[in-house]
XYZ file of C-alpha atoms in Angstrom:
617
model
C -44.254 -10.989 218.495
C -45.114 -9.349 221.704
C -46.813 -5.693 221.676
C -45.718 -3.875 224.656
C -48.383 -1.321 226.036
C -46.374 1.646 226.369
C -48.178 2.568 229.443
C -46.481 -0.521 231.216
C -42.965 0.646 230.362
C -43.763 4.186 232.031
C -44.542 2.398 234.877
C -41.252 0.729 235.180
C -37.264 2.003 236.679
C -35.404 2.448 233.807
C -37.309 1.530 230.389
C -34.496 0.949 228.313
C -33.915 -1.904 230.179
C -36.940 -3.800 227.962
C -37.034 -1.884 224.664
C -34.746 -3.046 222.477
C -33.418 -1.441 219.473
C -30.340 0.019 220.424
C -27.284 0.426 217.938
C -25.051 -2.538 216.545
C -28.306 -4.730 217.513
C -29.337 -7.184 215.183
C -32.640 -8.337 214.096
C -33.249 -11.136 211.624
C -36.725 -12.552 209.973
C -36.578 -15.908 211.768
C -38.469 -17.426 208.802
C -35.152 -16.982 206.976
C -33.057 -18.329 209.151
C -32.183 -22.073 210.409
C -31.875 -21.752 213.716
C -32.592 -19.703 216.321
C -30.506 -18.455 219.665
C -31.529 -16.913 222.867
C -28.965 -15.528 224.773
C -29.392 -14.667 228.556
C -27.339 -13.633 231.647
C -29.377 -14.672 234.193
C -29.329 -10.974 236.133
C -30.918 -7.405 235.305
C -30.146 -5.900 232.054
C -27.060 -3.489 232.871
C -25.205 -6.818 234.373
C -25.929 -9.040 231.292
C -25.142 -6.384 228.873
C -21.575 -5.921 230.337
C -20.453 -10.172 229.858
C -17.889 -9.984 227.269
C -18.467 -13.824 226.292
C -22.318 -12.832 225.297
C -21.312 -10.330 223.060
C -18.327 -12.672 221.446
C -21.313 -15.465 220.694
C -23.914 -12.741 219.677
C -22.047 -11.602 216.397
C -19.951 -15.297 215.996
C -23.869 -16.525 215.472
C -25.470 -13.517 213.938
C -22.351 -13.752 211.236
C -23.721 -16.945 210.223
C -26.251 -16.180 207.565
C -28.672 -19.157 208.966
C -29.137 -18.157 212.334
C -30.359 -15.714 214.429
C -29.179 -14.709 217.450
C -31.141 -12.131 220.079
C -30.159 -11.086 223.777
C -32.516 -11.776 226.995
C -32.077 -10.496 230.483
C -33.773 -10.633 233.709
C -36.405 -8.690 234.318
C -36.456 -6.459 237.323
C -38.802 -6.781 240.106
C -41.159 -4.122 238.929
C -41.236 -5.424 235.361
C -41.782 -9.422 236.206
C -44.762 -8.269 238.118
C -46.401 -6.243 235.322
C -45.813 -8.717 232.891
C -47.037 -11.507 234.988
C -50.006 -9.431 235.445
C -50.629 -8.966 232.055
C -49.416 -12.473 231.044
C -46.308 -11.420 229.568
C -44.335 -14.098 228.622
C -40.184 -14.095 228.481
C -39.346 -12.140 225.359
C -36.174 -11.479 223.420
C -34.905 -7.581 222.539
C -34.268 -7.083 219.297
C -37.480 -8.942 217.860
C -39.804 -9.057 221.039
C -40.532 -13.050 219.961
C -41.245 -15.221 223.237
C -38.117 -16.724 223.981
C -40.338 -20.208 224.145
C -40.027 -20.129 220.470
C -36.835 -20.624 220.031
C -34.494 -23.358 219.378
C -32.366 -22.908 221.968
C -32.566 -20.689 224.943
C -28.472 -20.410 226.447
C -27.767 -19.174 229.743
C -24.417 -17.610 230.539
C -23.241 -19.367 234.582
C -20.986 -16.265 235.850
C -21.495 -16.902 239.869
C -23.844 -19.317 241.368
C -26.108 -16.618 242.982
C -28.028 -15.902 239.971
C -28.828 -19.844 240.051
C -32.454 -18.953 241.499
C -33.112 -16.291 238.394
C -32.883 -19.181 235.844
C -35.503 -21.013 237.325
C -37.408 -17.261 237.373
C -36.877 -17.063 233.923
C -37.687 -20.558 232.435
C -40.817 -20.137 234.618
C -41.599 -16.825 232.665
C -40.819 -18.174 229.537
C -43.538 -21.125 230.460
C -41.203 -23.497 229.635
C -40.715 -26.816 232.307
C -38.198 -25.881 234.660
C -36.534 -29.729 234.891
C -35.776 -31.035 231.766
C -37.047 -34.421 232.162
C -40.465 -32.861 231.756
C -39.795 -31.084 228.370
C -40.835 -32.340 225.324
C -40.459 -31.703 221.345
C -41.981 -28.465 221.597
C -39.842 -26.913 223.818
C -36.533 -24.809 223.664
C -33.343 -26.833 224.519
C -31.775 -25.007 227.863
C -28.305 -24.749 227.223
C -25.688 -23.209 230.203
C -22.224 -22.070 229.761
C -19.730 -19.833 231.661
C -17.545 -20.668 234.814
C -19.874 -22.424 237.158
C -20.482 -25.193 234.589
C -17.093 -26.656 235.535
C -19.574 -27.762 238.509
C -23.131 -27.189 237.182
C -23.833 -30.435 238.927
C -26.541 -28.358 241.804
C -28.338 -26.965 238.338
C -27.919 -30.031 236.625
C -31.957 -31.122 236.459
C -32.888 -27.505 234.496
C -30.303 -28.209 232.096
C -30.395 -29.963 228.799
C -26.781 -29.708 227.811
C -23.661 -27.878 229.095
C -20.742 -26.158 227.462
C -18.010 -26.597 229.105
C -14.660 -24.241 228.524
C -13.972 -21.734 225.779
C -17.808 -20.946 223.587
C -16.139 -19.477 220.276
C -15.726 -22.655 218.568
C -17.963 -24.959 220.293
C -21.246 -22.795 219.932
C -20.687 -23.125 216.023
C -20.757 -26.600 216.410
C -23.308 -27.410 218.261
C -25.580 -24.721 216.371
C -24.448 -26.796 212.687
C -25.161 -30.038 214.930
C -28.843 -28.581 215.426
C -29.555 -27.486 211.662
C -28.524 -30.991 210.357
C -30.879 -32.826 213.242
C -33.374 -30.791 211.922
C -33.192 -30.429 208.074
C -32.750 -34.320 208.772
C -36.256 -34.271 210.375
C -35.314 -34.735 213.639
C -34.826 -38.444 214.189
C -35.382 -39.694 217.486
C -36.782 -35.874 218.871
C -35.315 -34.402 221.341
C -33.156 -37.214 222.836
C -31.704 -37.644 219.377
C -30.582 -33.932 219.555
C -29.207 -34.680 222.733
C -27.345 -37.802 221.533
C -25.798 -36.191 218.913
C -24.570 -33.392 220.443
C -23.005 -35.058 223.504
C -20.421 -36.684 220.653
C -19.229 -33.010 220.379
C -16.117 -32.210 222.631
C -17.620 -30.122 225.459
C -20.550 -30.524 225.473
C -22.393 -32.253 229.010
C -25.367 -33.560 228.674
C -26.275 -34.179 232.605
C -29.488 -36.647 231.887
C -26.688 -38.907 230.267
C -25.384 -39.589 234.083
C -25.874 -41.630 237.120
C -24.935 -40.582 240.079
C -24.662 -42.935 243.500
C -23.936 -41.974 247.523
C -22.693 -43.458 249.962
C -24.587 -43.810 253.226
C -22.301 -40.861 254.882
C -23.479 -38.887 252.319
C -20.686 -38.564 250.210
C -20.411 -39.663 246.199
C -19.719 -43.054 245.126
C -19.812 -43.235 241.528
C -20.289 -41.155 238.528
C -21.476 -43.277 235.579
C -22.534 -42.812 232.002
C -25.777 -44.248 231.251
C -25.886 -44.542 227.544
C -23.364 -45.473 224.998
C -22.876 -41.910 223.598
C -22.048 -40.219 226.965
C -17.885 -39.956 227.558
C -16.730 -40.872 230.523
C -15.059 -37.420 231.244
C -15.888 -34.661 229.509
C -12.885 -32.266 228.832
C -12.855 -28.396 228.109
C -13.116 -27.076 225.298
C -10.099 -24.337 224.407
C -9.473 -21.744 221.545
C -5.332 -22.351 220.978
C -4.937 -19.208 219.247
C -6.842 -16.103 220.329
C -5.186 -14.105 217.330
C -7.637 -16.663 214.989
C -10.393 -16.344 216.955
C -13.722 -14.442 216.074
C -13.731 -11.345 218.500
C -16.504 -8.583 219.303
C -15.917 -5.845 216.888
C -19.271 -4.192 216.603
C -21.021 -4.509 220.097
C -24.724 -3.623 220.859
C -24.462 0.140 222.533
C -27.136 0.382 225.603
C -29.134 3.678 225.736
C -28.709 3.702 229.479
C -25.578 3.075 231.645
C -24.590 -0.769 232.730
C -22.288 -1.735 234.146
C -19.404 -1.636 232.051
C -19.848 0.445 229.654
C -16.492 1.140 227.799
C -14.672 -0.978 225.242
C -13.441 -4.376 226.883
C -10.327 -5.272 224.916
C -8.964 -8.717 225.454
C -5.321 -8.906 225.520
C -5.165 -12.749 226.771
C -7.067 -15.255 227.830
C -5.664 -17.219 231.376
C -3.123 -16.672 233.887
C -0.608 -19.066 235.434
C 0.661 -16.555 238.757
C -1.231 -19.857 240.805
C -2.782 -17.910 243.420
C -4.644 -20.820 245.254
C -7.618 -19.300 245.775
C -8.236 -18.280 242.263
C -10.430 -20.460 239.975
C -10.558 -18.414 236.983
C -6.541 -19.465 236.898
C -7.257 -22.381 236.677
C -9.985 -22.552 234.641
C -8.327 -20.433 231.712
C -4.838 -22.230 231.992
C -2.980 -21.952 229.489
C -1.735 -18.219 228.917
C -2.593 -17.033 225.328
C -1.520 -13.629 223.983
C -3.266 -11.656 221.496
C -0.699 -10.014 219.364
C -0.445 -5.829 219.838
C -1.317 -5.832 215.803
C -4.267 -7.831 216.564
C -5.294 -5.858 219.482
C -5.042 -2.566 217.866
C -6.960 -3.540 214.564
C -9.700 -5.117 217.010
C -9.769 -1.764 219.037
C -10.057 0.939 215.550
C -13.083 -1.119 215.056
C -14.587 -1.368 218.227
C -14.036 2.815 218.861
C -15.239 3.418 215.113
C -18.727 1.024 215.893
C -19.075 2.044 218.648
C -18.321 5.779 219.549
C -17.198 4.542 223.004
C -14.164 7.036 224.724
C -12.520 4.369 226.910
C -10.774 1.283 226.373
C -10.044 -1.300 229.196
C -7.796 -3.824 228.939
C -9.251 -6.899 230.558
C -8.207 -10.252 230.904
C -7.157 -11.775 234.689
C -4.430 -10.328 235.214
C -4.132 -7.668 232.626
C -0.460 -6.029 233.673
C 1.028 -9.334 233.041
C 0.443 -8.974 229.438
C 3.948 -8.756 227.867
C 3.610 -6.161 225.562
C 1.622 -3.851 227.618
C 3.839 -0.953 227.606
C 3.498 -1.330 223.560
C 0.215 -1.298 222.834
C -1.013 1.256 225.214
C 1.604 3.276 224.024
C 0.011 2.309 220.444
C -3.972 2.473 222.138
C -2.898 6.181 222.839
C -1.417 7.668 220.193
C -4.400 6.124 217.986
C -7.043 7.322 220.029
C -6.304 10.302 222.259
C -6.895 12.749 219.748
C -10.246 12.145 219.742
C -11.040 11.575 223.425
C -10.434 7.554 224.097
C -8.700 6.804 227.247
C -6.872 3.766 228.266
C -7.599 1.884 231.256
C -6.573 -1.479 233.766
C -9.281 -2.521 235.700
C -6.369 -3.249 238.681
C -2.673 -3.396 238.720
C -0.486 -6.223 240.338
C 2.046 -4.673 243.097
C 4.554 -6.462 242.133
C 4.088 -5.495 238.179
C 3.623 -1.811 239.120
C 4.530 0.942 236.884
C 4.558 4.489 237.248
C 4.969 5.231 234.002
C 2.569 3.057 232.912
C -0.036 4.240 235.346
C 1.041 7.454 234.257
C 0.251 6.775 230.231
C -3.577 4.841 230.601
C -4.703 7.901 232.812
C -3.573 10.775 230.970
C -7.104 11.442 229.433
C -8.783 10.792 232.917
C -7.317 10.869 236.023
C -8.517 8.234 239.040
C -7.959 6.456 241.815
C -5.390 3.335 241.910
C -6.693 -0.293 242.671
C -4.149 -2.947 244.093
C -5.013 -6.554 245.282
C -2.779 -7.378 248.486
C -5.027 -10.278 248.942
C -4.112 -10.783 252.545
C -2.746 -8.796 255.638
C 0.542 -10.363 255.756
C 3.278 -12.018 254.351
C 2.326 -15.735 256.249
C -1.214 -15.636 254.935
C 0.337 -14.419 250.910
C 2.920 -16.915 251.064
C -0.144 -19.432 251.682
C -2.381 -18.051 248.405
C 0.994 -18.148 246.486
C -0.025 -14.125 246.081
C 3.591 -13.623 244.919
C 3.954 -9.855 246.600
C 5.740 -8.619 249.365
C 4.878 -5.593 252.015
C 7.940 -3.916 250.392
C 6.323 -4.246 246.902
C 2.758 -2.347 247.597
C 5.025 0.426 249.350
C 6.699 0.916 245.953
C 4.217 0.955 244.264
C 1.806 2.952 246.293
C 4.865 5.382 247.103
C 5.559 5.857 243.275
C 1.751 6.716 243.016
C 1.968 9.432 245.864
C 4.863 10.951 244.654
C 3.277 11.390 241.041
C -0.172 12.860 242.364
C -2.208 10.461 243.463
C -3.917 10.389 246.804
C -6.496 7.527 245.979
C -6.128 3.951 246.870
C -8.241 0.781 246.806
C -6.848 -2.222 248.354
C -8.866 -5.712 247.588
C -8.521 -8.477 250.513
C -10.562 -11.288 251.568
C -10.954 -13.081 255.008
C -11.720 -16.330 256.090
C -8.782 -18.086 254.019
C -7.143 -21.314 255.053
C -5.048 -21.835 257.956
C -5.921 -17.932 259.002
C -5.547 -16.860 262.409
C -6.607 -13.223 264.063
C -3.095 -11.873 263.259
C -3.548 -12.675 259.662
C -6.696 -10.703 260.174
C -5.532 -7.350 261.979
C -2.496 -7.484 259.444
C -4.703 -6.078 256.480
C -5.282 -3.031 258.742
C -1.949 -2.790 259.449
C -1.182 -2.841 255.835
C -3.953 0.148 255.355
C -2.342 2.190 257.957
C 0.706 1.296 256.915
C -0.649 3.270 253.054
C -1.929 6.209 254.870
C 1.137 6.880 256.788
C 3.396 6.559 253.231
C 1.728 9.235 251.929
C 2.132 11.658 254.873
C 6.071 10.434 255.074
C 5.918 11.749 251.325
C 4.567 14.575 250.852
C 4.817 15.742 254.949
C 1.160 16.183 255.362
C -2.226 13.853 255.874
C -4.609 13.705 252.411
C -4.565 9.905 251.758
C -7.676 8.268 251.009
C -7.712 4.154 251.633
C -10.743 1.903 250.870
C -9.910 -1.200 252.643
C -12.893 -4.206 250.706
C -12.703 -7.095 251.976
C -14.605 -10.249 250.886
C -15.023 -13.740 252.110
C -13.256 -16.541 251.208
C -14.879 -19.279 249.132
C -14.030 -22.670 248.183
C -14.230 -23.416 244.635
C -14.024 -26.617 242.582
C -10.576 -27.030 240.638
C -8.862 -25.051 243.000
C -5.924 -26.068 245.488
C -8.359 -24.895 247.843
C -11.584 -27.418 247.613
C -10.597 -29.424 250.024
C -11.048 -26.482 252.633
C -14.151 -26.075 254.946
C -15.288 -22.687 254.450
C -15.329 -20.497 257.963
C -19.322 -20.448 259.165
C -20.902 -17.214 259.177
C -20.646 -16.099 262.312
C -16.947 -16.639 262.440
C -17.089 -14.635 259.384
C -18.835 -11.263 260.970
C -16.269 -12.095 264.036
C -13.167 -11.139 262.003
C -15.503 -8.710 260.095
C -15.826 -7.139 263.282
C -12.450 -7.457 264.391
C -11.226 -5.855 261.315
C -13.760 -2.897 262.135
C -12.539 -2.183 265.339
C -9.018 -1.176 264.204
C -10.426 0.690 261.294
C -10.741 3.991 263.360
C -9.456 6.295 261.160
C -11.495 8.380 258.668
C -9.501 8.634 256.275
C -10.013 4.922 255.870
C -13.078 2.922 254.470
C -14.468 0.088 255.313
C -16.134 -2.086 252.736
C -17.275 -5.855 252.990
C -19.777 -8.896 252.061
C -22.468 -10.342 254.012
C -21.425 -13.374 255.493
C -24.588 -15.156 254.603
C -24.322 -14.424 250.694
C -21.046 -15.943 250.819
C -22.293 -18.964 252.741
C -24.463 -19.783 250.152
C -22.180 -19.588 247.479
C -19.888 -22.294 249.291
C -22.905 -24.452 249.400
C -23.202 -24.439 245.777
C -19.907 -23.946 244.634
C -19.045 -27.477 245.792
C -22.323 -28.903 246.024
C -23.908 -31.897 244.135
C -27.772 -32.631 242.152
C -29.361 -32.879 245.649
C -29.797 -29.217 245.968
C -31.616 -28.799 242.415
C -34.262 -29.322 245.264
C -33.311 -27.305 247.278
C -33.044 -24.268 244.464
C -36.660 -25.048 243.614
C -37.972 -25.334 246.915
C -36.270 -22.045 247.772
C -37.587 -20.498 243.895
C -41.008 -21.405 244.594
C -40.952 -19.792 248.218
C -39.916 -16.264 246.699
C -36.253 -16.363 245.743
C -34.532 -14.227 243.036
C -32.167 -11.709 242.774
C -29.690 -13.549 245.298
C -26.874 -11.428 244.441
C -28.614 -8.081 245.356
C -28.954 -7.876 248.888
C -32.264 -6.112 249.226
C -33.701 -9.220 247.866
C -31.619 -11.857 249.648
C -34.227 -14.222 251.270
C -31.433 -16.402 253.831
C -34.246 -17.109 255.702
C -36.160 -18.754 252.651
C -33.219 -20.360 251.997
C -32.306 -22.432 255.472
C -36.565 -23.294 255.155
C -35.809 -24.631 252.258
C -32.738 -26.933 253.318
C -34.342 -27.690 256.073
C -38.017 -28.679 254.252
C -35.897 -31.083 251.783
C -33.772 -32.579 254.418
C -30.562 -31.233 253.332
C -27.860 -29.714 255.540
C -26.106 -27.100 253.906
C -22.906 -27.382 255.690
C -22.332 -30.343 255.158
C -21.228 -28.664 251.167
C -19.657 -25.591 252.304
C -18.127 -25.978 256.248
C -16.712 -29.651 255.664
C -12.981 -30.397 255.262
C -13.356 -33.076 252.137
C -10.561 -35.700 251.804
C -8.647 -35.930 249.018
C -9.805 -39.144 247.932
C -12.998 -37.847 247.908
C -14.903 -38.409 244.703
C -15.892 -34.723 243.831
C -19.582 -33.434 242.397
C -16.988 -32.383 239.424
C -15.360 -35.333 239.077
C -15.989 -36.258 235.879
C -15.421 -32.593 234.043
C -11.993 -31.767 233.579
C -10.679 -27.961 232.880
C -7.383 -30.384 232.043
C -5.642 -29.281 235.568
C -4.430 -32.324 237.029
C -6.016 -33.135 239.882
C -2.309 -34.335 241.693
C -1.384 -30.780 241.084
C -4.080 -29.381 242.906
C -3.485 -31.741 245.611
C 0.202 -31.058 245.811
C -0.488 -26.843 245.582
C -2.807 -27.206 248.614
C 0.052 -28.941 250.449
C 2.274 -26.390 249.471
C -0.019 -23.634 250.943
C 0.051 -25.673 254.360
C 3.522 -25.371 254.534
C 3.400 -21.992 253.225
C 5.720 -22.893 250.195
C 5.800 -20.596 247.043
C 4.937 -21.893 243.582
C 6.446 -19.810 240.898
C 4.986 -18.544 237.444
C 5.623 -21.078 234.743
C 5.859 -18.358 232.375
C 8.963 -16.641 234.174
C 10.530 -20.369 235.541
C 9.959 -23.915 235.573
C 6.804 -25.367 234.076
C 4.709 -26.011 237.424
C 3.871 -29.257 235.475
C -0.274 -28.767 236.137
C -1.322 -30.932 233.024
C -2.510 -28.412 231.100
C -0.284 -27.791 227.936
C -0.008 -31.833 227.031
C -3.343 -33.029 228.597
C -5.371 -30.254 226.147
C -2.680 -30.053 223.426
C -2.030 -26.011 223.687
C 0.977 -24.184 224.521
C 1.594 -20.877 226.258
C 1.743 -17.584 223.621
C 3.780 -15.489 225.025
C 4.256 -12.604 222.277
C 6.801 -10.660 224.383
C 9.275 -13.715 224.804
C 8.555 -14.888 221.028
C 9.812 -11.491 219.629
């Protein structure tokens, strides 16, 4: 157990961050227990603390009598150096044991830029950063989250992967480890491994060859022992209303990030926006039922003394029985304080009476996603929404009160040109006047953010070469140019953040070099721009002979064996194919779940059907 000196905490931004003990925590004698779990999010405490999937694992493990589960987050600049300097290792919160000690140390993938702060971690955890050079003694390194779907640039610091939904699987694999070990563990640590790649899931990248071709691109993606599948498919919870669900969270002492209930109402969303991989990744819809959302939500406000709920999931106004269980949400809990709240509402989904009903405690600003500047560019994305559609929805806002509006767009999409560009502030200008046409006087307030298109894998969209950076900050400025009014702000990314991201979004095992070239020259933090190191980065590509465009700017062919390849999220990859065609020729896709099945593979290839509460009752 580590003894902090209290006169390092003083020293540090926000102390809380490192001290553990807050309420709903749980802390177990680990000599009583079977196994043990770290849990990280790879990124400063307030970021880690607000993942929804962490705190679903924490209490799923920490329900089971033989293990223990405990929470780990990066470290903040200040705080890695004291520790280093006072030789500090990695420790867990709620029993301050060195997270080297553990059975398995689990890292939750949400975006690649927090790839560098794994290696940070594992390095100040002194445990061997690739896992070819672990050994018995040693935590197994465990990733989950989005980016596993192609963890292939991480693969090397990676024992084993989870791949899809964690409620289920994590139970698994954590009953797989107990029997290896009351067993004696036969074979050591590659007999773990073995075992556990027979689970459905679970990756286990040392189990894999992988070949090029002399231009560079992939030629085969082979199993190298029996026990390895040749494609390793998602794992997915059918029914959400069966699932284990956070009911008594761990309460920070110090704001993060989100700090409010997060109620679930469904897991995926089939609108097929083609940029969007978290719609594809989560296919197929599943509804919680409004009985199982409001018994979920009296015990979340009664453990937790929170006084907001938000209802997340992707796209959280498509739930079908909204209207009936914030109706429920409220007359529950506005008696004693508890608002209800969407994180953003679809234009085309819009109600006023509904935006009307979650902001009655608290009264804010509205959020809206356009996506794009004009119709061309939305009918490419398959957004769905019309011009006409944000002016009745905004214009139903202005009339009712509100004078605040955030509008969400990104740049840099396929087959955009400079009118697709100027047409977002069009589209702002477009708000402002609305509101002076309604209520006959200027008082509008538009925040126009605007991020940069990147490719993902499983997306009708990985085929595309991602603009280069400087075309980037040319429709950047563009954009700025006819932003003159003040009423009007102007948010967006850095060009060079996003570049990266395309590199490893679609990238392959030859940049685990490059992420520990790049690590050892000073990299962490990637996602925060006051310590984004580009320049550290390009040394680094450039020291291990790697070009980095030739993963992010490169058109791919379709018959292109992908880094991915051989992990499915159980989207076909002909529908992909055909949705990216459709975008070329600007064609709309509709929702399965108000027409045709879009016949994507998911409902028979993964055995799971849509739950749609609102059309079963």
């Amino acid at each position: 157990m580590i003894k902090l000196d209290p006169a390092i905490i003083s020293r540090v931004m926000k102390p809380a961050r490192y001290t553990g003990n807050e309420l709903n925590s749980v802390r177990k004698d680990h000599a009583g227990v079977k196994a043990t779990v770290a849990l990280a999010l790879p990124d400063v405490y307030e970021v880690g603390m607000s993942n929804l999937g962490l705190k679903i694992l924490y209490q799923i493990l920490n329900d089971r009598p033989d293990t223990a589960a405990e929470r780990v987050y990066a470290p903040w600049v200040d705080m890695e150096a004291e520790m280093r300097s006072h030789n500090i290792p990695l420790y867990t919160l709620e029993s301050f044991t060195p997270v080297k000690q553990f059975d398995m140390f689990g890292f939750s993938l949400q975006y690649e830029m927090i790839y560098s702060n794994v290696l940070n971690m594992l390095d100040m955890a002194d445990i061997p950063l690739m896992s070819a050079d672990r050994d018995d003694s040693h935590p197994f390194i465990i990733g989950g989250g989005p980016c596993v779907y192609n963890a292939e640039p991480v693969a090397d610091f990676f024992d084993l992967l989870i791949v899809g939904e964690g409620e289920e699987v994590i139970e698994d694999l954590v009953q797989t480890l107990i029997e290896w070990k009351d067993n004696g563990k036969p074979d050591g640590r590659i007999g773990f491994l073995k075992l556990a790649a027979s689970i459905d899931g679970i990756y286990v990248p040392s189990f894999y060859n992988v070949s090029y071709n002399e231009d560079g691109t992939i030629s085969k993606i082979a199993p190298n022992c029996s026990e390895a599948k040749a494609l390793i498919t998602k794992r997915v919870v059918k029914d959400l209303n069966e699932a284990k669900f956070v009911t008594k969270p761990v309460v920070p002492y110090l704001d993060i990030v989100h700090d409010r209930i997060m109620l679930e109402l469904f897991r995926g969303c089939t609108r097929g926006c083609r940029f969007c991989q978290a719609g594809v990744l989560y296919r197929p819809v599943r509804e919680r039922t409004p009985e199982t959302l409001l018994n979920i939500a009296k015990q979340l406000v009664d453990n937790t003394g929170y006084n907001e709920i938000s209802l997340t999931s992707l796209s959280s106004a498509d739930y079908s029985c909204l209207s009936e269980i914030v109706r429920k949400l409220i007359t529950n809990f506005s008696d004693k304080g508890v608002s209800v709240s969407l994180p953003s509402l679809r234009i085309d989904s819009f109600s006023i009476e509904l935006a009307k009903e979650v902001q009655q405690v608290r009264k804010s600003g509205l959020t809206f996603a356009p996506e794009a500047g004009t119709q061309r560019m939305r009918d490419v994305i398959n957004k769905g929404v019309t011009e006409r559609d944000l002016e009745e929805a905004v214009g139903a806002a202005f009339r009712q009160g509100w004078s605040s509006v955030k509008l969400y767009f990104m740049i840099g999409l396929p087959t955009e040109t400079d009118e697709d560009v100027l047409g977002i502030a069009d589209l702002a200008y477009r708000v402002l006047n609305l509101y002076k046409e309604i209520k006959g006087r200027r008082g509008a307030k538009v925040t126009v953010s605007v991020s940069s298109f990147v490719p993902k894998a499983n997306t009708a969209f990985q085929w595309f070469g991602q603009n280069q950076t400087a075309e980037i900050e040319r429709k950047q400025q563009l954009l700025k140019s006819r932003l003159r009014d003040r009423s009007i702000s102007f948010n967006y990314h850095d060009s060079r953040t996003s570049f990266l991201e395309g590199v490893f979004s679609r990238g392959d095992r030859r940049l685990s070099k490059v992420l520990l070239e790049a690590w050892r020259g000073g990299v962490k933090f990637d996602g925060w721009s006051e310590h984004f190191k580009y320049n550290v980065w390009m040394e680094a590509f450039e020291k291990c002979g790697i070009d980095p465009h030739f993963y992010a700017s490169r058109d791919r062919d379709e018959d292109e064996i992908m880094p991915w390849q051989h992990l499915s999220c159980g989207v076909d990859k002909e529908f992909l194919s055909k949705e990216y065609q459709n975008a070329i020729q600007e064609s709309f896709t509709p929702d399965c779940r108000r027409d045709s099945c879009s016949t994507c593979g998911v409902c028979p290839g993964l055995g799971v059907e849509v739950l749609d509460w609102g059309k079963k009752a």
